[in-house]
Amino acid sequence: MLTVDFARLPVGPGVRVLDLGCGGGRHAFEVLRRGADVTAFDMDQAELDGVAAMFTAMDKAGEVPDGATGEIVQGTALDMPFEDGSFDRVIAAEVLEHIPDDMTAMREIFRVLRSGGTAAVTVPSFLPERICWALDEAYHTAPGGHVRIYTLAELSAKLKSVGFEIGPHHHAHGLHAPYWWIKCAVGVNNDDHPLAKAYHQLLVWDIMKRPAATRIAESLLNPVIGKSVVLYIRKP
Protein backbone atom coordinates (compact mmCIF):
# COMPACT_ATOMS: atom_id res chain seq x y z
CA MET A 1 0.00 0.00 0.00
CA LEU A 2 1.80 3.09 -1.26
CA THR A 3 1.19 6.56 0.12
CA VAL A 4 3.60 8.44 -2.16
CA ASP A 5 2.55 9.09 -5.76
CA PHE A 6 5.57 8.23 -7.89
CA ALA A 7 4.17 10.23 -10.78
CA ARG A 8 4.91 13.26 -8.58
CA LEU A 9 8.18 11.87 -7.20
CA PRO A 10 9.72 10.18 -10.24
CA VAL A 11 12.47 7.65 -9.61
CA GLY A 12 14.37 5.40 -11.97
CA PRO A 13 17.81 4.17 -13.03
CA GLY A 14 20.64 6.27 -11.65
CA VAL A 15 18.47 8.02 -9.06
CA ARG A 16 19.60 7.73 -5.43
CA VAL A 17 16.69 7.47 -3.00
CA LEU A 18 16.56 7.53 0.80
CA ASP A 19 13.52 5.87 2.39
CA LEU A 20 13.70 7.49 5.83
CA GLY A 21 11.91 5.53 8.53
CA CYS A 22 11.26 2.78 6.02
CA GLY A 23 9.48 0.45 8.44
CA GLY A 24 8.47 -2.69 6.58
CA GLY A 25 9.85 -1.29 3.33
CA ARG A 26 6.74 -0.70 1.21
CA HIS A 27 8.12 2.37 -0.53
CA ALA A 28 11.69 1.03 -0.72
CA PHE A 29 10.45 -2.03 -2.60
CA GLU A 30 8.62 0.10 -5.14
CA VAL A 31 11.66 2.33 -5.64
CA LEU A 32 13.82 -0.74 -6.30
CA ARG A 33 11.28 -2.16 -8.75
CA ARG A 34 11.52 1.10 -10.67
CA GLY A 35 15.27 0.66 -11.10
CA ALA A 36 16.58 3.28 -8.67
CA ASP A 37 19.23 2.85 -5.97
CA VAL A 38 17.46 2.86 -2.61
CA THR A 39 18.75 3.12 0.95
CA ALA A 40 16.22 1.84 3.48
CA PHE A 41 16.92 3.67 6.74
CA ASP A 42 15.32 2.97 10.12
CA MET A 43 16.03 2.73 13.85
CA ASP A 44 14.56 -0.78 14.07
CA GLN A 45 17.14 -3.37 13.03
CA ALA A 46 14.52 -6.15 13.00
CA GLU A 47 12.48 -4.20 10.43
CA LEU A 48 15.61 -3.60 8.38
CA ASP A 49 16.50 -7.30 8.43
CA GLY A 50 13.09 -8.04 6.94
CA VAL A 51 13.60 -5.39 4.27
CA ALA A 52 17.00 -6.85 3.37
CA ALA A 53 15.48 -10.31 3.06
CA MET A 54 12.82 -8.96 0.72
CA PHE A 55 15.45 -7.17 -1.39
CA THR A 56 17.18 -10.53 -1.82
CA ALA A 57 13.93 -12.31 -2.66
CA MET A 58 13.01 -9.64 -5.22
CA ASP A 59 16.39 -10.04 -6.88
CA LYS A 60 16.04 -13.82 -7.06
CA ALA A 61 12.55 -13.42 -8.52
CA GLY A 62 13.81 -11.13 -11.27
CA GLU A 63 11.95 -8.09 -9.97
CA VAL A 64 15.04 -5.88 -9.71
CA PRO A 65 16.14 -4.14 -12.94
CA ASP A 66 19.77 -4.43 -13.94
CA GLY A 67 21.96 -1.94 -12.09
CA ALA A 68 19.45 -1.12 -9.34
CA THR A 69 20.63 -1.57 -5.76
CA GLY A 70 18.97 -1.80 -2.36
CA GLU A 71 20.76 -1.43 0.96
CA ILE A 72 19.77 -1.09 4.60
CA VAL A 73 21.25 1.35 7.13
CA GLN A 74 20.34 1.57 10.82
CA GLY A 75 20.31 4.91 12.61
CA THR A 76 18.36 7.92 13.81
CA ALA A 77 16.70 10.63 11.73
CA LEU A 78 18.27 13.24 14.03
CA ASP A 79 21.84 12.43 12.98
CA MET A 80 21.95 10.45 9.74
CA PRO A 81 25.25 8.82 8.75
CA PHE A 82 25.25 10.25 5.23
CA GLU A 83 27.25 13.00 3.59
CA ASP A 84 25.64 16.26 2.54
CA GLY A 85 23.75 16.00 -0.74
CA SER A 86 23.90 12.18 -0.86
CA PHE A 87 20.43 11.63 -2.34
CA ASP A 88 18.37 12.77 -5.31
CA ARG A 89 15.09 11.89 -3.59
CA VAL A 90 13.99 11.42 0.01
CA ILE A 91 10.82 9.71 1.19
CA ALA A 92 9.72 10.32 4.78
CA ALA A 93 6.41 8.47 5.06
CA GLU A 94 4.57 8.62 8.40
CA VAL A 95 7.76 9.47 10.30
CA LEU A 96 7.79 13.06 11.56
CA GLU A 97 4.72 12.65 13.78
CA HIS A 98 6.75 10.18 15.88
CA ILE A 99 9.73 12.48 16.47
CA PRO A 100 9.65 15.03 19.33
CA ASP A 101 12.44 17.09 17.74
CA ASP A 102 10.91 17.18 14.28
CA MET A 103 12.78 20.32 13.23
CA THR A 104 16.15 18.58 13.59
CA ALA A 105 14.86 15.71 11.46
CA MET A 106 13.69 18.20 8.82
CA ARG A 107 17.09 19.86 8.79
CA GLU A 108 18.72 16.45 8.33
CA ILE A 109 16.44 15.70 5.36
CA PHE A 110 17.45 19.04 3.85
CA ARG A 111 21.13 18.30 4.45
CA VAL A 112 21.29 14.85 2.84
CA LEU A 113 19.20 15.88 -0.19
CA ARG A 114 21.16 17.32 -3.11
CA SER A 115 20.44 20.79 -4.47
CA GLY A 116 17.56 20.49 -6.92
CA GLY A 117 16.46 17.22 -5.31
CA THR A 118 12.90 16.53 -4.25
CA ALA A 119 11.30 14.81 -1.28
CA ALA A 120 7.90 13.45 -0.31
CA VAL A 121 6.83 13.91 3.30
CA THR A 122 3.68 12.21 4.55
CA VAL A 123 1.97 12.58 7.93
CA PRO A 124 -1.48 11.71 9.28
CA SER A 125 -4.12 14.21 8.13
CA PHE A 126 -5.39 16.56 10.82
CA LEU A 127 -9.11 15.65 11.00
CA PRO A 128 -8.86 11.83 10.88
CA GLU A 129 -5.97 11.93 13.34
CA ARG A 130 -7.76 14.29 15.72
CA ILE A 131 -10.75 11.94 15.81
CA CYS A 132 -8.47 8.99 16.65
CA TRP A 133 -6.88 10.92 19.52
CA ALA A 134 -10.31 11.84 20.87
CA LEU A 135 -11.64 8.28 20.71
CA ASP A 136 -8.78 6.44 22.41
CA GLU A 137 -5.89 7.85 24.41
CA ALA A 138 -3.92 4.62 23.93
CA TYR A 139 -3.76 5.36 20.18
CA HIS A 140 -1.16 8.06 20.71
CA THR A 141 0.31 7.44 24.18
CA ALA A 142 1.97 4.10 23.48
CA PRO A 143 5.80 4.16 23.42
CA GLY A 144 6.96 5.29 19.99
CA GLY A 145 3.50 6.60 19.12
CA HIS A 146 2.40 9.87 17.61
CA VAL A 147 3.54 12.95 19.54
CA ARG A 148 1.75 15.64 17.51
CA ILE A 149 -1.00 16.30 14.98
CA TYR A 150 0.08 18.46 12.05
CA THR A 151 -2.03 20.82 10.08
CA LEU A 152 -0.88 21.12 6.49
CA ALA A 153 -0.06 24.77 7.16
CA GLU A 154 2.20 23.88 10.12
CA LEU A 155 3.99 21.12 8.22
CA SER A 156 4.56 23.41 5.24
CA ALA A 157 5.77 26.30 7.42
CA LYS A 158 8.27 24.12 9.29
CA LEU A 159 9.69 22.62 6.10
CA LYS A 160 9.90 26.06 4.50
CA SER A 161 11.73 27.43 7.54
CA VAL A 162 14.59 24.94 7.05
CA GLY A 163 14.97 25.92 3.40
CA PHE A 164 12.59 23.80 1.33
CA GLU A 165 10.43 25.07 -1.50
CA ILE A 166 6.88 23.86 -0.94
CA GLY A 167 5.19 22.05 -3.80
CA PRO A 168 1.87 20.28 -4.36
CA HIS A 169 0.09 18.02 -1.91
CA HIS A 170 -2.67 15.43 -1.91
CA HIS A 171 -4.42 13.12 0.52
CA ALA A 172 -4.37 9.32 0.53
CA HIS A 173 -6.06 6.27 2.09
CA GLY A 174 -9.58 7.63 2.51
CA LEU A 175 -10.88 4.10 3.07
CA HIS A 176 -8.49 3.60 5.97
CA ALA A 177 -9.65 6.45 8.21
CA PRO A 178 -12.92 4.71 9.20
CA TYR A 179 -10.97 1.57 10.06
CA TRP A 180 -8.85 3.47 12.58
CA TRP A 181 -11.91 5.22 13.98
CA ILE A 182 -13.46 1.79 14.55
CA LYS A 183 -10.24 0.51 16.13
CA CYS A 184 -10.08 3.48 18.48
CA ALA A 185 -13.77 3.22 19.37
CA VAL A 186 -13.53 -0.47 20.35
CA GLY A 187 -9.99 -0.25 21.78
CA VAL A 188 -7.01 0.25 19.51
CA ASN A 189 -5.45 -3.04 20.61
CA ASN A 190 -8.69 -5.02 20.30
CA ASP A 191 -7.93 -6.72 16.99
CA ASP A 192 -10.52 -9.43 17.62
CA HIS A 193 -13.54 -7.15 17.69
CA PRO A 194 -15.94 -8.36 14.93
CA LEU A 195 -16.40 -4.91 13.38
CA ALA A 196 -12.65 -4.20 13.31
CA LYS A 197 -11.93 -7.64 11.85
CA ALA A 198 -14.59 -7.24 9.15
CA TYR A 199 -13.32 -3.83 8.07
CA HIS A 200 -9.74 -5.10 8.06
CA GLN A 201 -10.76 -7.93 5.74
CA LEU A 202 -12.34 -5.35 3.44
CA LEU A 203 -9.10 -3.36 3.33
CA VAL A 204 -7.01 -6.46 2.61
CA TRP A 205 -9.39 -7.43 -0.20
CA ASP A 206 -9.19 -3.92 -1.61
CA ILE A 207 -5.36 -3.90 -1.50
CA MET A 208 -5.14 -7.28 -3.20
CA LYS A 209 -7.87 -6.87 -5.81
CA ARG A 210 -8.12 -3.09 -6.28
CA PRO A 211 -11.64 -3.21 -7.74
CA ALA A 212 -12.91 -0.18 -9.63
CA ALA A 213 -15.69 0.51 -7.11
CA THR A 214 -13.36 0.97 -4.13
CA ARG A 215 -10.82 2.90 -6.22
CA ILE A 216 -13.56 5.38 -7.15
CA ALA A 217 -14.81 5.52 -3.56
CA GLU A 218 -11.33 6.22 -2.22
CA SER A 219 -10.68 8.95 -4.78
CA LEU A 220 -13.84 10.69 -3.58
CA LEU A 221 -13.04 10.18 0.10
CA ASN A 222 -9.38 11.18 -0.03
CA PRO A 223 -9.86 14.96 -0.11
CA VAL A 224 -12.29 14.77 2.81
CA ILE A 225 -11.05 12.04 5.16
CA GLY A 226 -7.82 10.79 3.61
CA LYS A 227 -5.82 9.22 6.46
CA SER A 228 -2.54 10.74 5.20
CA VAL A 229 -1.49 14.00 3.61
CA VAL A 230 1.46 13.91 1.21
CA LEU A 231 3.55 17.03 0.60
CA TYR A 232 6.15 17.29 -2.15
CA ILE A 233 9.07 19.63 -1.53
CA ARG A 234 12.27 20.72 -3.29
CA LYS A 235 15.73 21.75 -2.11
CA PRO A 236 16.77 24.85 -4.09
PDB file of C-alpha atoms in Angstrom:
ATOM      1  CA  MET A   1       0.000   0.000   0.000  1.00  0.00           C
ATOM      2  CA  LEU A   2       1.796   3.092  -1.257  1.00  0.00           C
ATOM      3  CA  THR A   3       1.186   6.563   0.119  1.00  0.00           C
ATOM      4  CA  VAL A   4       3.601   8.436  -2.157  1.00  0.00           C
ATOM      5  CA  ASP A   5       2.554   9.088  -5.762  1.00  0.00           C
ATOM      6  CA  PHE A   6       5.574   8.231  -7.889  1.00  0.00           C
ATOM      7  CA  ALA A   7       4.166  10.226 -10.783  1.00  0.00           C
ATOM      8  CA  ARG A   8       4.911  13.259  -8.576  1.00  0.00           C
ATOM      9  CA  LEU A   9       8.177  11.874  -7.204  1.00  0.00           C
ATOM     10  CA  PRO A  10       9.725  10.180 -10.242  1.00  0.00           C
ATOM     11  CA  VAL A  11      12.467   7.648  -9.609  1.00  0.00           C
ATOM     12  CA  GLY A  12      14.373   5.402 -11.967  1.00  0.00           C
ATOM     13  CA  PRO A  13      17.807   4.172 -13.033  1.00  0.00           C
ATOM     14  CA  GLY A  14      20.643   6.265 -11.654  1.00  0.00           C
ATOM     15  CA  VAL A  15      18.467   8.024  -9.062  1.00  0.00           C
ATOM     16  CA  ARG A  16      19.600   7.734  -5.434  1.00  0.00           C
ATOM     17  CA  VAL A  17      16.689   7.468  -3.002  1.00  0.00           C
ATOM     18  CA  LEU A  18      16.556   7.528   0.800  1.00  0.00           C
ATOM     19  CA  ASP A  19      13.521   5.874   2.392  1.00  0.00           C
ATOM     20  CA  LEU A  20      13.700   7.495   5.831  1.00  0.00           C
ATOM     21  CA  GLY A  21      11.914   5.528   8.527  1.00  0.00           C
ATOM     22  CA  CYS A  22      11.262   2.779   6.016  1.00  0.00           C
ATOM     23  CA  GLY A  23       9.480   0.449   8.442  1.00  0.00           C
ATOM     24  CA  GLY A  24       8.468  -2.694   6.580  1.00  0.00           C
ATOM     25  CA  GLY A  25       9.851  -1.294   3.332  1.00  0.00           C
ATOM     26  CA  ARG A  26       6.739  -0.705   1.214  1.00  0.00           C
ATOM     27  CA  HIS A  27       8.120   2.374  -0.530  1.00  0.00           C
ATOM     28  CA  ALA A  28      11.689   1.034  -0.718  1.00  0.00           C
ATOM     29  CA  PHE A  29      10.449  -2.026  -2.603  1.00  0.00           C
ATOM     30  CA  GLU A  30       8.618   0.101  -5.143  1.00  0.00           C
ATOM     31  CA  VAL A  31      11.660   2.329  -5.640  1.00  0.00           C
ATOM     32  CA  LEU A  32      13.818  -0.743  -6.297  1.00  0.00           C
ATOM     33  CA  ARG A  33      11.283  -2.160  -8.754  1.00  0.00           C
ATOM     34  CA  ARG A  34      11.522   1.098 -10.674  1.00  0.00           C
ATOM     35  CA  GLY A  35      15.265   0.656 -11.097  1.00  0.00           C
ATOM     36  CA  ALA A  36      16.581   3.275  -8.668  1.00  0.00           C
ATOM     37  CA  ASP A  37      19.231   2.848  -5.968  1.00  0.00           C
ATOM     38  CA  VAL A  38      17.462   2.856  -2.612  1.00  0.00           C
ATOM     39  CA  THR A  39      18.749   3.116   0.951  1.00  0.00           C
ATOM     40  CA  ALA A  40      16.222   1.837   3.483  1.00  0.00           C
ATOM     41  CA  PHE A  41      16.924   3.666   6.745  1.00  0.00           C
ATOM     42  CA  ASP A  42      15.316   2.975  10.119  1.00  0.00           C
ATOM     43  CA  MET A  43      16.026   2.734  13.851  1.00  0.00           C
ATOM     44  CA  ASP A  44      14.565  -0.778  14.072  1.00  0.00           C
ATOM     45  CA  GLN A  45      17.136  -3.374  13.025  1.00  0.00           C
ATOM     46  CA  ALA A  46      14.518  -6.146  12.996  1.00  0.00           C
ATOM     47  CA  GLU A  47      12.476  -4.198  10.426  1.00  0.00           C
ATOM     48  CA  LEU A  48      15.612  -3.601   8.384  1.00  0.00           C
ATOM     49  CA  ASP A  49      16.501  -7.297   8.432  1.00  0.00           C
ATOM     50  CA  GLY A  50      13.088  -8.036   6.943  1.00  0.00           C
ATOM     51  CA  VAL A  51      13.596  -5.390   4.265  1.00  0.00           C
ATOM     52  CA  ALA A  52      16.997  -6.852   3.368  1.00  0.00           C
ATOM     53  CA  ALA A  53      15.484 -10.314   3.064  1.00  0.00           C
ATOM     54  CA  MET A  54      12.822  -8.963   0.717  1.00  0.00           C
ATOM     55  CA  PHE A  55      15.452  -7.168  -1.392  1.00  0.00           C
ATOM     56  CA  THR A  56      17.184 -10.532  -1.818  1.00  0.00           C
ATOM     57  CA  ALA A  57      13.926 -12.309  -2.657  1.00  0.00           C
ATOM     58  CA  MET A  58      13.012  -9.640  -5.216  1.00  0.00           C
ATOM     59  CA  ASP A  59      16.393 -10.036  -6.884  1.00  0.00           C
ATOM     60  CA  LYS A  60      16.036 -13.823  -7.063  1.00  0.00           C
ATOM     61  CA  ALA A  61      12.546 -13.422  -8.521  1.00  0.00           C
ATOM     62  CA  GLY A  62      13.814 -11.133 -11.273  1.00  0.00           C
ATOM     63  CA  GLU A  63      11.949  -8.091  -9.973  1.00  0.00           C
ATOM     64  CA  VAL A  64      15.043  -5.877  -9.711  1.00  0.00           C
ATOM     65  CA  PRO A  65      16.136  -4.136 -12.939  1.00  0.00           C
ATOM     66  CA  ASP A  66      19.773  -4.435 -13.937  1.00  0.00           C
ATOM     67  CA  GLY A  67      21.961  -1.945 -12.086  1.00  0.00           C
ATOM     68  CA  ALA A  68      19.453  -1.115  -9.337  1.00  0.00           C
ATOM     69  CA  THR A  69      20.627  -1.568  -5.761  1.00  0.00           C
ATOM     70  CA  GLY A  70      18.970  -1.804  -2.361  1.00  0.00           C
ATOM     71  CA  GLU A  71      20.760  -1.434   0.961  1.00  0.00           C
ATOM     72  CA  ILE A  72      19.767  -1.091   4.601  1.00  0.00           C
ATOM     73  CA  VAL A  73      21.248   1.346   7.126  1.00  0.00           C
ATOM     74  CA  GLN A  74      20.337   1.571  10.815  1.00  0.00           C
ATOM     75  CA  GLY A  75      20.313   4.914  12.611  1.00  0.00           C
ATOM     76  CA  THR A  76      18.359   7.925  13.808  1.00  0.00           C
ATOM     77  CA  ALA A  77      16.696  10.633  11.732  1.00  0.00           C
ATOM     78  CA  LEU A  78      18.268  13.244  14.028  1.00  0.00           C
ATOM     79  CA  ASP A  79      21.836  12.432  12.977  1.00  0.00           C
ATOM     80  CA  MET A  80      21.946  10.450   9.742  1.00  0.00           C
ATOM     81  CA  PRO A  81      25.248   8.818   8.746  1.00  0.00           C
ATOM     82  CA  PHE A  82      25.252  10.249   5.226  1.00  0.00           C
ATOM     83  CA  GLU A  83      27.255  13.002   3.594  1.00  0.00           C
ATOM     84  CA  ASP A  84      25.637  16.263   2.541  1.00  0.00           C
ATOM     85  CA  GLY A  85      23.746  15.998  -0.738  1.00  0.00           C
ATOM     86  CA  SER A  86      23.901  12.184  -0.860  1.00  0.00           C
ATOM     87  CA  PHE A  87      20.429  11.627  -2.340  1.00  0.00           C
ATOM     88  CA  ASP A  88      18.372  12.767  -5.312  1.00  0.00           C
ATOM     89  CA  ARG A  89      15.093  11.893  -3.587  1.00  0.00           C
ATOM     90  CA  VAL A  90      13.991  11.417   0.013  1.00  0.00           C
ATOM     91  CA  ILE A  91      10.818   9.706   1.190  1.00  0.00           C
ATOM     92  CA  ALA A  92       9.718  10.320   4.784  1.00  0.00           C
ATOM     93  CA  ALA A  93       6.407   8.467   5.057  1.00  0.00           C
ATOM     94  CA  GLU A  94       4.568   8.623   8.402  1.00  0.00           C
ATOM     95  CA  VAL A  95       7.762   9.470  10.299  1.00  0.00           C
ATOM     96  CA  LEU A  96       7.790  13.058  11.564  1.00  0.00           C
ATOM     97  CA  GLU A  97       4.721  12.647  13.777  1.00  0.00           C
ATOM     98  CA  HIS A  98       6.754  10.183  15.881  1.00  0.00           C
ATOM     99  CA  ILE A  99       9.734  12.485  16.472  1.00  0.00           C
ATOM    100  CA  PRO A 100       9.648  15.028  19.331  1.00  0.00           C
ATOM    101  CA  ASP A 101      12.441  17.092  17.743  1.00  0.00           C
ATOM    102  CA  ASP A 102      10.912  17.185  14.278  1.00  0.00           C
ATOM    103  CA  MET A 103      12.781  20.320  13.230  1.00  0.00           C
ATOM    104  CA  THR A 104      16.151  18.576  13.591  1.00  0.00           C
ATOM    105  CA  ALA A 105      14.857  15.708  11.460  1.00  0.00           C
ATOM    106  CA  MET A 106      13.687  18.197   8.818  1.00  0.00           C
ATOM    107  CA  ARG A 107      17.094  19.857   8.785  1.00  0.00           C
ATOM    108  CA  GLU A 108      18.720  16.454   8.329  1.00  0.00           C
ATOM    109  CA  ILE A 109      16.442  15.699   5.364  1.00  0.00           C
ATOM    110  CA  PHE A 110      17.451  19.038   3.853  1.00  0.00           C
ATOM    111  CA  ARG A 111      21.135  18.304   4.451  1.00  0.00           C
ATOM    112  CA  VAL A 112      21.286  14.852   2.845  1.00  0.00           C
ATOM    113  CA  LEU A 113      19.203  15.879  -0.191  1.00  0.00           C
ATOM    114  CA  ARG A 114      21.164  17.320  -3.109  1.00  0.00           C
ATOM    115  CA  SER A 115      20.437  20.790  -4.471  1.00  0.00           C
ATOM    116  CA  GLY A 116      17.556  20.487  -6.922  1.00  0.00           C
ATOM    117  CA  GLY A 117      16.457  17.220  -5.313  1.00  0.00           C
ATOM    118  CA  THR A 118      12.897  16.525  -4.250  1.00  0.00           C
ATOM    119  CA  ALA A 119      11.303  14.808  -1.281  1.00  0.00           C
ATOM    120  CA  ALA A 120       7.903  13.449  -0.312  1.00  0.00           C
ATOM    121  CA  VAL A 121       6.835  13.907   3.303  1.00  0.00           C
ATOM    122  CA  THR A 122       3.679  12.213   4.546  1.00  0.00           C
ATOM    123  CA  VAL A 123       1.970  12.581   7.933  1.00  0.00           C
ATOM    124  CA  PRO A 124      -1.478  11.713   9.277  1.00  0.00           C
ATOM    125  CA  SER A 125      -4.120  14.208   8.132  1.00  0.00           C
ATOM    126  CA  PHE A 126      -5.392  16.561  10.816  1.00  0.00           C
ATOM    127  CA  LEU A 127      -9.110  15.645  10.999  1.00  0.00           C
ATOM    128  CA  PRO A 128      -8.855  11.830  10.875  1.00  0.00           C
ATOM    129  CA  GLU A 129      -5.967  11.932  13.337  1.00  0.00           C
ATOM    130  CA  ARG A 130      -7.763  14.289  15.717  1.00  0.00           C
ATOM    131  CA  ILE A 131     -10.747  11.939  15.811  1.00  0.00           C
ATOM    132  CA  CYS A 132      -8.475   8.993  16.646  1.00  0.00           C
ATOM    133  CA  TRP A 133      -6.881  10.920  19.517  1.00  0.00           C
ATOM    134  CA  ALA A 134     -10.313  11.839  20.868  1.00  0.00           C
ATOM    135  CA  LEU A 135     -11.638   8.276  20.705  1.00  0.00           C
ATOM    136  CA  ASP A 136      -8.777   6.438  22.412  1.00  0.00           C
ATOM    137  CA  GLU A 137      -5.886   7.848  24.413  1.00  0.00           C
ATOM    138  CA  ALA A 138      -3.924   4.616  23.925  1.00  0.00           C
ATOM    139  CA  TYR A 139      -3.763   5.361  20.182  1.00  0.00           C
ATOM    140  CA  HIS A 140      -1.156   8.063  20.711  1.00  0.00           C
ATOM    141  CA  THR A 141       0.313   7.439  24.175  1.00  0.00           C
ATOM    142  CA  ALA A 142       1.972   4.095  23.476  1.00  0.00           C
ATOM    143  CA  PRO A 143       5.803   4.160  23.418  1.00  0.00           C
ATOM    144  CA  GLY A 144       6.960   5.289  19.989  1.00  0.00           C
ATOM    145  CA  GLY A 145       3.504   6.599  19.121  1.00  0.00           C
ATOM    146  CA  HIS A 146       2.397   9.875  17.613  1.00  0.00           C
ATOM    147  CA  VAL A 147       3.536  12.951  19.539  1.00  0.00           C
ATOM    148  CA  ARG A 148       1.748  15.635  17.509  1.00  0.00           C
ATOM    149  CA  ILE A 149      -1.005  16.302  14.978  1.00  0.00           C
ATOM    150  CA  TYR A 150       0.077  18.461  12.049  1.00  0.00           C
ATOM    151  CA  THR A 151      -2.027  20.825  10.081  1.00  0.00           C
ATOM    152  CA  LEU A 152      -0.878  21.118   6.488  1.00  0.00           C
ATOM    153  CA  ALA A 153      -0.064  24.775   7.161  1.00  0.00           C
ATOM    154  CA  GLU A 154       2.198  23.882  10.119  1.00  0.00           C
ATOM    155  CA  LEU A 155       3.989  21.125   8.220  1.00  0.00           C
ATOM    156  CA  SER A 156       4.560  23.413   5.243  1.00  0.00           C
ATOM    157  CA  ALA A 157       5.765  26.297   7.417  1.00  0.00           C
ATOM    158  CA  LYS A 158       8.273  24.121   9.295  1.00  0.00           C
ATOM    159  CA  LEU A 159       9.695  22.623   6.102  1.00  0.00           C
ATOM    160  CA  LYS A 160       9.899  26.061   4.500  1.00  0.00           C
ATOM    161  CA  SER A 161      11.733  27.428   7.537  1.00  0.00           C
ATOM    162  CA  VAL A 162      14.590  24.941   7.052  1.00  0.00           C
ATOM    163  CA  GLY A 163      14.972  25.922   3.399  1.00  0.00           C
ATOM    164  CA  PHE A 164      12.587  23.804   1.330  1.00  0.00           C
ATOM    165  CA  GLU A 165      10.426  25.069  -1.496  1.00  0.00           C
ATOM    166  CA  ILE A 166       6.877  23.863  -0.942  1.00  0.00           C
ATOM    167  CA  GLY A 167       5.186  22.053  -3.804  1.00  0.00           C
ATOM    168  CA  PRO A 168       1.870  20.281  -4.362  1.00  0.00           C
ATOM    169  CA  HIS A 169       0.092  18.019  -1.906  1.00  0.00           C
ATOM    170  CA  HIS A 170      -2.666  15.428  -1.911  1.00  0.00           C
ATOM    171  CA  HIS A 171      -4.420  13.122   0.524  1.00  0.00           C
ATOM    172  CA  ALA A 172      -4.368   9.319   0.530  1.00  0.00           C
ATOM    173  CA  HIS A 173      -6.055   6.273   2.094  1.00  0.00           C
ATOM    174  CA  GLY A 174      -9.577   7.626   2.509  1.00  0.00           C
ATOM    175  CA  LEU A 175     -10.880   4.097   3.071  1.00  0.00           C
ATOM    176  CA  HIS A 176      -8.490   3.601   5.969  1.00  0.00           C
ATOM    177  CA  ALA A 177      -9.650   6.453   8.208  1.00  0.00           C
ATOM    178  CA  PRO A 178     -12.924   4.711   9.201  1.00  0.00           C
ATOM    179  CA  TYR A 179     -10.973   1.569  10.064  1.00  0.00           C
ATOM    180  CA  TRP A 180      -8.851   3.472  12.578  1.00  0.00           C
ATOM    181  CA  TRP A 181     -11.906   5.217  13.985  1.00  0.00           C
ATOM    182  CA  ILE A 182     -13.463   1.789  14.555  1.00  0.00           C
ATOM    183  CA  LYS A 183     -10.244   0.511  16.127  1.00  0.00           C
ATOM    184  CA  CYS A 184     -10.077   3.482  18.480  1.00  0.00           C
ATOM    185  CA  ALA A 185     -13.771   3.215  19.371  1.00  0.00           C
ATOM    186  CA  VAL A 186     -13.530  -0.468  20.348  1.00  0.00           C
ATOM    187  CA  GLY A 187      -9.993  -0.249  21.777  1.00  0.00           C
ATOM    188  CA  VAL A 188      -7.006   0.254  19.515  1.00  0.00           C
ATOM    189  CA  ASN A 189      -5.447  -3.043  20.610  1.00  0.00           C
ATOM    190  CA  ASN A 190      -8.692  -5.023  20.299  1.00  0.00           C
ATOM    191  CA  ASP A 191      -7.934  -6.719  16.990  1.00  0.00           C
ATOM    192  CA  ASP A 192     -10.519  -9.427  17.624  1.00  0.00           C
ATOM    193  CA  HIS A 193     -13.543  -7.145  17.693  1.00  0.00           C
ATOM    194  CA  PRO A 194     -15.936  -8.359  14.928  1.00  0.00           C
ATOM    195  CA  LEU A 195     -16.397  -4.911  13.376  1.00  0.00           C
ATOM    196  CA  ALA A 196     -12.655  -4.198  13.313  1.00  0.00           C
ATOM    197  CA  LYS A 197     -11.934  -7.640  11.850  1.00  0.00           C
ATOM    198  CA  ALA A 198     -14.585  -7.237   9.153  1.00  0.00           C
ATOM    199  CA  TYR A 199     -13.319  -3.830   8.067  1.00  0.00           C
ATOM    200  CA  HIS A 200      -9.739  -5.101   8.057  1.00  0.00           C
ATOM    201  CA  GLN A 201     -10.760  -7.934   5.738  1.00  0.00           C
ATOM    202  CA  LEU A 202     -12.342  -5.347   3.440  1.00  0.00           C
ATOM    203  CA  LEU A 203      -9.104  -3.364   3.329  1.00  0.00           C
ATOM    204  CA  VAL A 204      -7.012  -6.464   2.613  1.00  0.00           C
ATOM    205  CA  TRP A 205      -9.395  -7.426  -0.196  1.00  0.00           C
ATOM    206  CA  ASP A 206      -9.187  -3.919  -1.612  1.00  0.00           C
ATOM    207  CA  ILE A 207      -5.364  -3.896  -1.502  1.00  0.00           C
ATOM    208  CA  MET A 208      -5.141  -7.281  -3.201  1.00  0.00           C
ATOM    209  CA  LYS A 209      -7.872  -6.874  -5.812  1.00  0.00           C
ATOM    210  CA  ARG A 210      -8.119  -3.087  -6.276  1.00  0.00           C
ATOM    211  CA  PRO A 211     -11.643  -3.205  -7.741  1.00  0.00           C
ATOM    212  CA  ALA A 212     -12.913  -0.179  -9.629  1.00  0.00           C
ATOM    213  CA  ALA A 213     -15.689   0.512  -7.105  1.00  0.00           C
ATOM    214  CA  THR A 214     -13.365   0.968  -4.130  1.00  0.00           C
ATOM    215  CA  ARG A 215     -10.825   2.899  -6.216  1.00  0.00           C
ATOM    216  CA  ILE A 216     -13.556   5.382  -7.148  1.00  0.00           C
ATOM    217  CA  ALA A 217     -14.807   5.517  -3.558  1.00  0.00           C
ATOM    218  CA  GLU A 218     -11.330   6.222  -2.221  1.00  0.00           C
ATOM    219  CA  SER A 219     -10.679   8.950  -4.784  1.00  0.00           C
ATOM    220  CA  LEU A 220     -13.842  10.686  -3.580  1.00  0.00           C
ATOM    221  CA  LEU A 221     -13.041  10.181   0.103  1.00  0.00           C
ATOM    222  CA  ASN A 222      -9.377  11.178  -0.033  1.00  0.00           C
ATOM    223  CA  PRO A 223      -9.856  14.964  -0.112  1.00  0.00           C
ATOM    224  CA  VAL A 224     -12.292  14.767   2.805  1.00  0.00           C
ATOM    225  CA  ILE A 225     -11.051  12.041   5.162  1.00  0.00           C
ATOM    226  CA  GLY A 226      -7.819  10.787   3.614  1.00  0.00           C
ATOM    227  CA  LYS A 227      -5.816   9.224   6.462  1.00  0.00           C
ATOM    228  CA  SER A 228      -2.542  10.739   5.205  1.00  0.00           C
ATOM    229  CA  VAL A 229      -1.487  13.996   3.614  1.00  0.00           C
ATOM    230  CA  VAL A 230       1.460  13.908   1.214  1.00  0.00           C
ATOM    231  CA  LEU A 231       3.548  17.028   0.603  1.00  0.00           C
ATOM    232  CA  TYR A 232       6.155  17.293  -2.152  1.00  0.00           C
ATOM    233  CA  ILE A 233       9.070  19.634  -1.532  1.00  0.00           C
ATOM    234  CA  ARG A 234      12.268  20.716  -3.292  1.00  0.00           C
ATOM    235  CA  LYS A 235      15.726  21.752  -2.108  1.00  0.00           C
ATOM    236  CA  PRO A 236      16.775  24.853  -4.090  1.00  0.00           C
TER     237      PRO A 236
END
